[in-house]
PDB file of C-alpha atoms in Angstrom:
ATOM      1  CA  MET Y   1      41.197 -11.206 -21.675  1.00 35.00           C
ATOM      2  CA  LYS Y   2      38.671 -10.176 -22.762  1.00 43.00           C
ATOM      3  CA  ARG Y   3      36.118 -11.842 -21.473  1.00 45.00           C
ATOM      4  CA  ASN Y   4      37.053 -11.579 -18.241  1.00 48.00           C
ATOM      5  CA  SER Y   5      37.585  -7.593 -18.829  1.00 47.00           C
ATOM      6  CA  GLY Y   6      32.985  -7.916 -19.621  1.00 44.00           C
ATOM      7  CA  SER Y   7      32.544  -9.500 -16.895  1.00 47.00           C
ATOM      8  CA  PRO Y   8      32.109  -6.418 -15.483  1.00 48.00           C
ATOM      9  CA  SER Y   9      29.141  -5.021 -17.285  1.00 77.00           C
ATOM     10  CA  LYS Y  10      27.557  -8.400 -17.287  1.00 90.00           C
ATOM     11  CA  ARG Y  11      27.217  -7.966 -13.786  1.00 91.00           C
ATOM     12  CA  GLU Y  12      26.005  -4.866 -13.694  1.00 92.00           C
ATOM     13  CA  GLN Y  13      23.716  -5.834 -16.233  1.00 93.00           C
ATOM     14  CA  LEU Y  14      22.501  -8.641 -14.374  1.00 95.00           C
ATOM     15  CA  ILE Y  15      21.829  -6.102 -10.662  1.00 96.00           C
ATOM     16  CA  GLN Y  16      20.125  -3.507 -12.574  1.00 94.00           C
ATOM     17  CA  THR Y  17      17.624  -6.030 -14.805  1.00 96.00           C
ATOM     18  CA  ALA Y  18      16.553  -7.811 -11.168  1.00 97.00           C
ATOM     19  CA  VAL Y  19      17.000  -4.137  -9.339  1.00 96.00           C
ATOM     20  CA  ALA Y  20      13.632  -3.162 -11.858  1.00 95.00           C
ATOM     21  CA  LEU Y  21      11.897  -6.563 -11.747  1.00 96.00           C
ATOM     22  CA  PHE Y  22      12.232  -6.927  -7.539  1.00 96.00           C
ATOM     23  CA  ALA Y  23      11.237  -3.172  -7.518  1.00 94.00           C
ATOM     24  CA  LYS Y  24       7.550  -3.754  -9.524  1.00 94.00           C
ATOM     25  CA  ASN Y  25       7.235  -7.486 -10.076  1.00 95.00           C
ATOM     26  CA  GLY Y  26       8.544  -8.537  -6.196  1.00 95.00           C
ATOM     27  CA  ILE Y  27      11.645 -10.663  -5.301  1.00 96.00           C
ATOM     28  CA  HIS Y  28       9.380 -14.004  -5.672  1.00 94.00           C
ATOM     29  CA  ALA Y  29       7.417 -13.562  -8.652  1.00 95.00           C
ATOM     30  CA  THR Y  30      10.637 -12.882 -10.534  1.00 96.00           C
ATOM     31  CA  GLY Y  31      12.462 -16.143 -11.648  1.00 95.00           C
ATOM     32  CA  ILE Y  32      16.296 -16.659 -12.849  1.00 96.00           C
ATOM     33  CA  ASP Y  33      14.492 -17.092 -16.233  1.00 96.00           C
ATOM     34  CA  THR Y  34      12.966 -14.045 -16.695  1.00 97.00           C
ATOM     35  CA  ILE Y  35      15.958 -12.138 -15.350  1.00 97.00           C
ATOM     36  CA  VAL Y  36      17.914 -14.216 -18.208  1.00 95.00           C
ATOM     37  CA  GLU Y  37      15.701 -12.648 -20.232  1.00 95.00           C
ATOM     38  CA  GLN Y  38      14.971  -8.773 -19.803  1.00 95.00           C
ATOM     39  CA  SER Y  39      18.294  -8.757 -19.299  1.00 93.00           C
ATOM     40  CA  GLY Y  40      19.915 -10.113 -22.366  1.00 91.00           C
ATOM     41  CA  VAL Y  41      22.546 -12.563 -20.658  1.00 92.00           C
ATOM     42  CA  THR Y  42      22.735 -15.777 -20.218  1.00 93.00           C
ATOM     43  CA  LYS Y  43      22.015 -18.650 -17.731  1.00 94.00           C
ATOM     44  CA  LYS Y  44      24.910 -20.077 -18.050  1.00 94.00           C
ATOM     45  CA  THR Y  45      26.616 -16.498 -17.193  1.00 93.00           C
ATOM     46  CA  LEU Y  46      23.731 -15.429 -14.433  1.00 95.00           C
ATOM     47  CA  TYR Y  47      25.110 -18.443 -12.474  1.00 95.00           C
ATOM     48  CA  ALA Y  48      28.768 -17.556 -13.137  1.00 94.00           C
ATOM     49  CA  HIS Y  49      27.955 -14.414 -11.553  1.00 94.00           C
ATOM     50  CA  PHE Y  50      25.893 -15.586  -8.801  1.00 95.00           C
ATOM     51  CA  ARG Y  51      25.310 -19.491  -7.509  1.00 94.00           C
ATOM     52  CA  SER Y  52      21.991 -18.917  -6.451  1.00 94.00           C
ATOM     53  CA  LYS Y  53      19.202 -16.800  -6.906  1.00 95.00           C
ATOM     54  CA  GLU Y  54      19.631 -14.989  -3.434  1.00 95.00           C
ATOM     55  CA  GLU Y  55      23.251 -13.912  -4.585  1.00 96.00           C
ATOM     56  CA  LEU Y  56      21.603 -11.823  -6.945  1.00 97.00           C
ATOM     57  CA  VAL Y  57      18.440 -10.677  -4.391  1.00 97.00           C
ATOM     58  CA  LEU Y  58      21.406 -10.133  -1.767  1.00 96.00           C
ATOM     59  CA  ALA Y  59      23.436  -7.888  -4.431  1.00 96.00           C
ATOM     60  CA  ALA Y  60      20.418  -6.348  -6.736  1.00 97.00           C
ATOM     61  CA  LEU Y  61      19.742  -4.863  -2.542  1.00 97.00           C
ATOM     62  CA  ARG Y  62      23.254  -3.743  -2.164  1.00 96.00           C
ATOM     63  CA  GLN Y  63      22.820  -1.852  -5.224  1.00 95.00           C
ATOM     64  CA  TYR Y  64      19.484  -0.283  -5.106  1.00 95.00           C
ATOM     65  CA  ASP Y  65      20.620   0.239  -1.171  1.00 95.00           C
ATOM     66  CA  GLY Y  66      23.131   3.019  -2.039  1.00 92.00           C
ATOM     67  CA  GLN Y  67      22.187   4.420  -5.814  1.00 93.00           C
ATOM     68  CA  PHE Y  68      18.471   5.110  -3.244  1.00 95.00           C
ATOM     69  CA  ARG Y  69      20.192   6.597  -0.137  1.00 95.00           C
ATOM     70  CA  ASN Y  70      22.817   8.439  -1.632  1.00 95.00           C
ATOM     71  CA  SER Y  71      20.045   9.996  -4.344  1.00 96.00           C
ATOM     72  CA  PHE Y  72      17.592  10.860  -1.928  1.00 97.00           C
ATOM     73  CA  MET Y  73      20.248  12.455   0.882  1.00 97.00           C
ATOM     74  CA  ARG Y  74      21.672  14.418  -2.699  1.00 97.00           C
ATOM     75  CA  GLN Y  75      17.896  15.418  -3.326  1.00 98.00           C
ATOM     76  CA  VAL Y  76      17.063  16.935   1.011  1.00 98.00           C
ATOM     77  CA  GLU Y  77      20.855  18.711   0.615  1.00 96.00           C
ATOM     78  CA  THR Y  78      19.408  20.505  -2.511  1.00 97.00           C
ATOM     79  CA  LYS Y  79      16.303  21.164  -1.586  1.00 97.00           C
ATOM     80  CA  ALA Y  80      17.014  22.964   1.722  1.00 97.00           C
ATOM     81  CA  ARG Y  81      20.341  24.748   3.517  1.00 96.00           C
ATOM     82  CA  THR Y  82      19.878  24.196   7.074  1.00 97.00           C
ATOM     83  CA  PRO Y  83      19.743  21.317   9.220  1.00 97.00           C
ATOM     84  CA  LYS Y  84      16.075  21.878  10.719  1.00 97.00           C
ATOM     85  CA  THR Y  85      14.906  22.644   6.674  1.00 97.00           C
ATOM     86  CA  ARG Y  86      16.289  19.276   5.544  1.00 98.00           C
ATOM     87  CA  LEU Y  87      14.812  18.023   8.507  1.00 98.00           C
ATOM     88  CA  LEU Y  88      11.516  19.052   6.957  1.00 98.00           C
ATOM     89  CA  ALA Y  89      13.022  18.555   3.403  1.00 98.00           C
ATOM     90  CA  ILE Y  90      13.017  14.301   3.860  1.00 98.00           C
ATOM     91  CA  PHE Y  91       9.261  14.527   3.399  1.00 98.00           C
ATOM     92  CA  ASP Y  92       9.405  17.045   0.408  1.00 97.00           C
ATOM     93  CA  VAL Y  93      11.807  14.081  -1.119  1.00 97.00           C
ATOM     94  CA  ALA Y  94       9.744  11.460  -0.242  1.00 97.00           C
ATOM     95  CA  GLU Y  95       6.852  13.524  -2.008  1.00 96.00           C
ATOM     96  CA  SER Y  96       8.232  13.691  -5.231  1.00 95.00           C
ATOM     97  CA  TRP Y  97       9.591   9.539  -5.369  1.00 96.00           C
ATOM     98  CA  PHE Y  98       5.597   9.024  -4.264  1.00 95.00           C
ATOM     99  CA  SER Y  99       4.450  10.472  -7.295  1.00 93.00           C
ATOM    100  CA  GLN Y 100       6.940   8.519  -9.540  1.00 92.00           C
ATOM    101  CA  ARG Y 101       5.211   5.974 -12.392  1.00 89.00           C
ATOM    102  CA  SER Y 102       7.843   3.462 -11.092  1.00 88.00           C
ATOM    103  CA  PHE Y 103       7.136   4.435  -7.022  1.00 93.00           C
ATOM    104  CA  TYR Y 104       5.730   0.656  -5.696  1.00 94.00           C
ATOM    105  CA  GLY Y 105       6.622   0.818  -1.965  1.00 94.00           C
ATOM    106  CA  CYS Y 106      10.221   0.617  -0.785  1.00 95.00           C
ATOM    107  CA  MET Y 107      11.866  -2.197  -1.738  1.00 95.00           C
ATOM    108  CA  PHE Y 108      13.533  -3.450   1.460  1.00 95.00           C
ATOM    109  CA  ILE Y 109       9.790  -3.272   3.440  1.00 94.00           C
ATOM    110  CA  ASN Y 110       8.838  -5.264   0.686  1.00 95.00           C
ATOM    111  CA  ALA Y 111      11.320  -7.595   0.479  1.00 95.00           C
ATOM    112  CA  VAL Y 112      10.931  -7.913   4.565  1.00 94.00           C
ATOM    113  CA  GLY Y 113       6.941  -8.287   3.626  1.00 92.00           C
ATOM    114  CA  GLU Y 114       8.595 -11.417   1.665  1.00 92.00           C
ATOM    115  CA  HIS Y 115      10.322 -13.108   3.127  1.00 89.00           C
ATOM    116  CA  SER Y 116       9.550 -13.656   6.900  1.00 81.00           C
ATOM    117  CA  ALA Y 117      12.715 -15.238   8.897  1.00 86.00           C
ATOM    118  CA  PRO Y 118      14.043 -13.643  10.838  1.00 87.00           C
ATOM    119  CA  ASN Y 119      17.955 -14.040  10.730  1.00 88.00           C
ATOM    120  CA  THR Y 120      18.679 -14.286   7.549  1.00 93.00           C
ATOM    121  CA  SER Y 121      21.191 -12.427   5.235  1.00 94.00           C
ATOM    122  CA  LEU Y 122      18.420 -10.453   3.395  1.00 94.00           C
ATOM    123  CA  ARG Y 123      17.010  -9.488   6.797  1.00 94.00           C
ATOM    124  CA  TYR Y 124      20.353  -7.977   7.752  1.00 95.00           C
ATOM    125  CA  VAL Y 125      21.235  -6.007   4.286  1.00 95.00           C
ATOM    126  CA  CYS Y 126      17.096  -4.212   5.263  1.00 95.00           C
ATOM    127  CA  SER Y 127      17.883  -3.295   8.375  1.00 95.00           C
ATOM    128  CA  ASP Y 128      21.060  -1.581   7.783  1.00 96.00           C
ATOM    129  CA  PHE Y 129      19.751   0.285   4.893  1.00 96.00           C
ATOM    130  CA  LYS Y 130      17.036   1.356   6.928  1.00 96.00           C
ATOM    131  CA  ARG Y 131      19.461   2.125  10.234  1.00 96.00           C
ATOM    132  CA  MET Y 132      21.072   3.693   8.434  1.00 96.00           C
ATOM    133  CA  MET Y 133      18.445   5.851   7.178  1.00 97.00           C
ATOM    134  CA  THR Y 134      17.764   6.536  10.710  1.00 97.00           C
ATOM    135  CA  GLU Y 135      21.536   7.942  10.523  1.00 98.00           C
ATOM    136  CA  PHE Y 136      21.016  10.364   8.434  1.00 98.00           C
ATOM    137  CA  ILE Y 137      18.301  11.789   9.868  1.00 98.00           C
ATOM    138  CA  LEU Y 138      19.803  12.015  13.490  1.00 98.00           C
ATOM    139  CA  GLY Y 139      22.623  13.574  12.665  1.00 98.00           C
ATOM    140  CA  LEU Y 140      20.386  16.476  10.579  1.00 98.00           C
ATOM    141  CA  CYS Y 141      19.049  16.685  14.621  1.00 98.00           C
ATOM    142  CA  ILE Y 142      21.726  16.635  16.503  1.00 97.00           C
ATOM    143  CA  LYS Y 143      23.253  19.188  14.061  1.00 96.00           C
ATOM    144  CA  MET Y 144      19.425  21.188  14.450  1.00 96.00           C
ATOM    145  CA  GLY Y 145      20.372  21.043  17.887  1.00 96.00           C
ATOM    146  CA  ALA Y 146      17.672  18.689  19.441  1.00 97.00           C
ATOM    147  CA  ARG Y 147      17.211  18.639  22.436  1.00 96.00           C
ATOM    148  CA  ASN Y 148      16.565  14.804  22.008  1.00 97.00           C
ATOM    149  CA  PRO Y 149      18.160  14.235  18.748  1.00 97.00           C
ATOM    150  CA  GLN Y 150      17.920  10.389  18.780  1.00 97.00           C
ATOM    151  CA  GLN Y 151      14.030  10.160  20.182  1.00 97.00           C
ATOM    152  CA  LEU Y 152      13.211  12.708  17.141  1.00 98.00           C
ATOM    153  CA  ALA Y 153      15.004  10.780  14.659  1.00 98.00           C
ATOM    154  CA  GLU Y 154      12.722   8.316  16.114  1.00 98.00           C
ATOM    155  CA  GLU Y 155      10.394   9.371  15.893  1.00 98.00           C
ATOM    156  CA  LEU Y 156      10.548  11.192  11.770  1.00 98.00           C
ATOM    157  CA  ALA Y 157      12.206   7.941  10.461  1.00 98.00           C
ATOM    158  CA  LEU Y 158       8.448   6.141  12.106  1.00 98.00           C
ATOM    159  CA  LEU Y 159       6.772   8.643  10.420  1.00 98.00           C
ATOM    160  CA  LEU Y 160       8.688   8.822   6.737  1.00 98.00           C
ATOM    161  CA  GLU Y 161       7.652   4.880   7.305  1.00 97.00           C
ATOM    162  CA  GLY Y 162       4.203   5.515   7.875  1.00 97.00           C
ATOM    163  CA  ALA Y 163       4.555   7.590   4.902  1.00 97.00           C
ATOM    164  CA  ILE Y 164       5.775   5.060   2.406  1.00 97.00           C
ATOM    165  CA  VAL Y 165       3.510   1.952   3.268  1.00 96.00           C
ATOM    166  CA  THR Y 166       0.853   4.472   2.654  1.00 96.00           C
ATOM    167  CA  ALA Y 167       1.500   6.231  -0.675  1.00 96.00           C
ATOM    168  CA  GLN Y 168       2.089   2.198  -1.747  1.00 94.00           C
ATOM    169  CA  VAL Y 169      -0.868   0.548   0.244  1.00 93.00           C
ATOM    170  CA  SER Y 170      -3.829   3.607  -0.004  1.00 90.00           C
ATOM    171  CA  GLN Y 171      -1.878   5.252  -3.798  1.00 87.00           C
ATOM    172  CA  ILE Y 172      -1.552   8.660  -1.652  1.00 86.00           C
ATOM    173  CA  PRO Y 173       1.304  10.786  -2.461  1.00 77.00           C
ATOM    174  CA  ASP Y 174      -0.502  12.573   0.186  1.00 92.00           C
ATOM    175  CA  ALA Y 175       1.090  10.463   2.794  1.00 97.00           C
ATOM    176  CA  ALA Y 176       4.381  12.626   2.259  1.00 97.00           C
ATOM    177  CA  LYS Y 177       2.379  16.161   2.596  1.00 97.00           C
ATOM    178  CA  ILE Y 178       0.608  15.056   6.251  1.00 97.00           C
ATOM    179  CA  ALA Y 179       3.394  12.931   7.165  1.00 98.00           C
ATOM    180  CA  LYS Y 180       5.287  16.654   7.041  1.00 98.00           C
ATOM    181  CA  ARG Y 181       2.800  18.002   8.963  1.00 98.00           C
ATOM    182  CA  ALA Y 182       3.374  16.277  12.144  1.00 98.00           C
ATOM    183  CA  ALA Y 183       7.613  16.131  11.263  1.00 98.00           C
ATOM    184  CA  ALA Y 184       6.476  19.778  11.855  1.00 98.00           C
ATOM    185  CA  VAL Y 185       5.685  19.645  15.351  1.00 97.00           C
ATOM    186  CA  LEU Y 186       8.000  17.116  16.611  1.00 97.00           C
ATOM    187  CA  ILE Y 187      11.102  19.526  14.894  1.00 97.00           C
ATOM    188  CA  GLU Y 188       9.302  22.619  16.630  1.00 96.00           C
ATOM    189  CA  LYS Y 189       9.062  21.358  20.303  1.00 95.00           C
ATOM    190  CA  GLN Y 190      13.013  20.001  19.835  1.00 95.00           C
ATOM    191  CA  SER Y 191      14.182  22.566  19.394  1.00 88.00           C
ATOM    192  CA  SER Y 192      12.295  25.106  20.780  1.00 62.00           C
ATOM    193  CA  HIS Y 193      13.993  25.379  23.702  1.00 54.00           C
ATOM    194  CA  GLU Y 194      15.730  28.555  25.743  1.00 44.00           C
ATOM    195  CA  THR Y 195      19.148  29.086  25.517  1.00 42.00           C
ATOM    196  CA  PRO Y 196      21.325  27.436  28.223  1.00 37.00           C
ATOM    197  CA  GLN Y 197      22.741  29.422  31.405  1.00 35.00           C
ATOM    198  CA  THR Y 198      26.980  30.180  31.599  1.00 32.00           C
TER     199      THR Y 198
END
């Protein structure tokens, strides 16, 4: 009974350690031995929870997905009150993220960069994350009353992706501010329409 009650915490320990190491060093560069050493969990215990490194990678990506999206969305909602201002707040939150010492870019972009093969479980997890982030933006575009919410959401999602890569590669936290200026123009264009005739 003790073994079963302790298993979830060990699993969580392994996943959290893997998330931190994968984010900082990349997936290929992080070996199982390093994860075991950093987590304080034995290799036997690791393989009791995950049959392979690939399984651990997928678990780590899913865990990070939920943590990151929930945190990002909460921060956006805290920074602004209306759908329109929340769309702009997305880039304020991104700027704060880029300024963190632990910013290593988007884990999902990095993961796909390391694993180029299509139609893999890893790529599906990564594309799901991007899809759900775009759906979050789309929801705000719809609530704002954008003339073409799908188009605006896709444009803003692309601006966010570009800002992330620019901040990571060029180490320019201001990439978020630049993207926000472009976003403001797109948002205003979509919201400046005449009141429908009754």
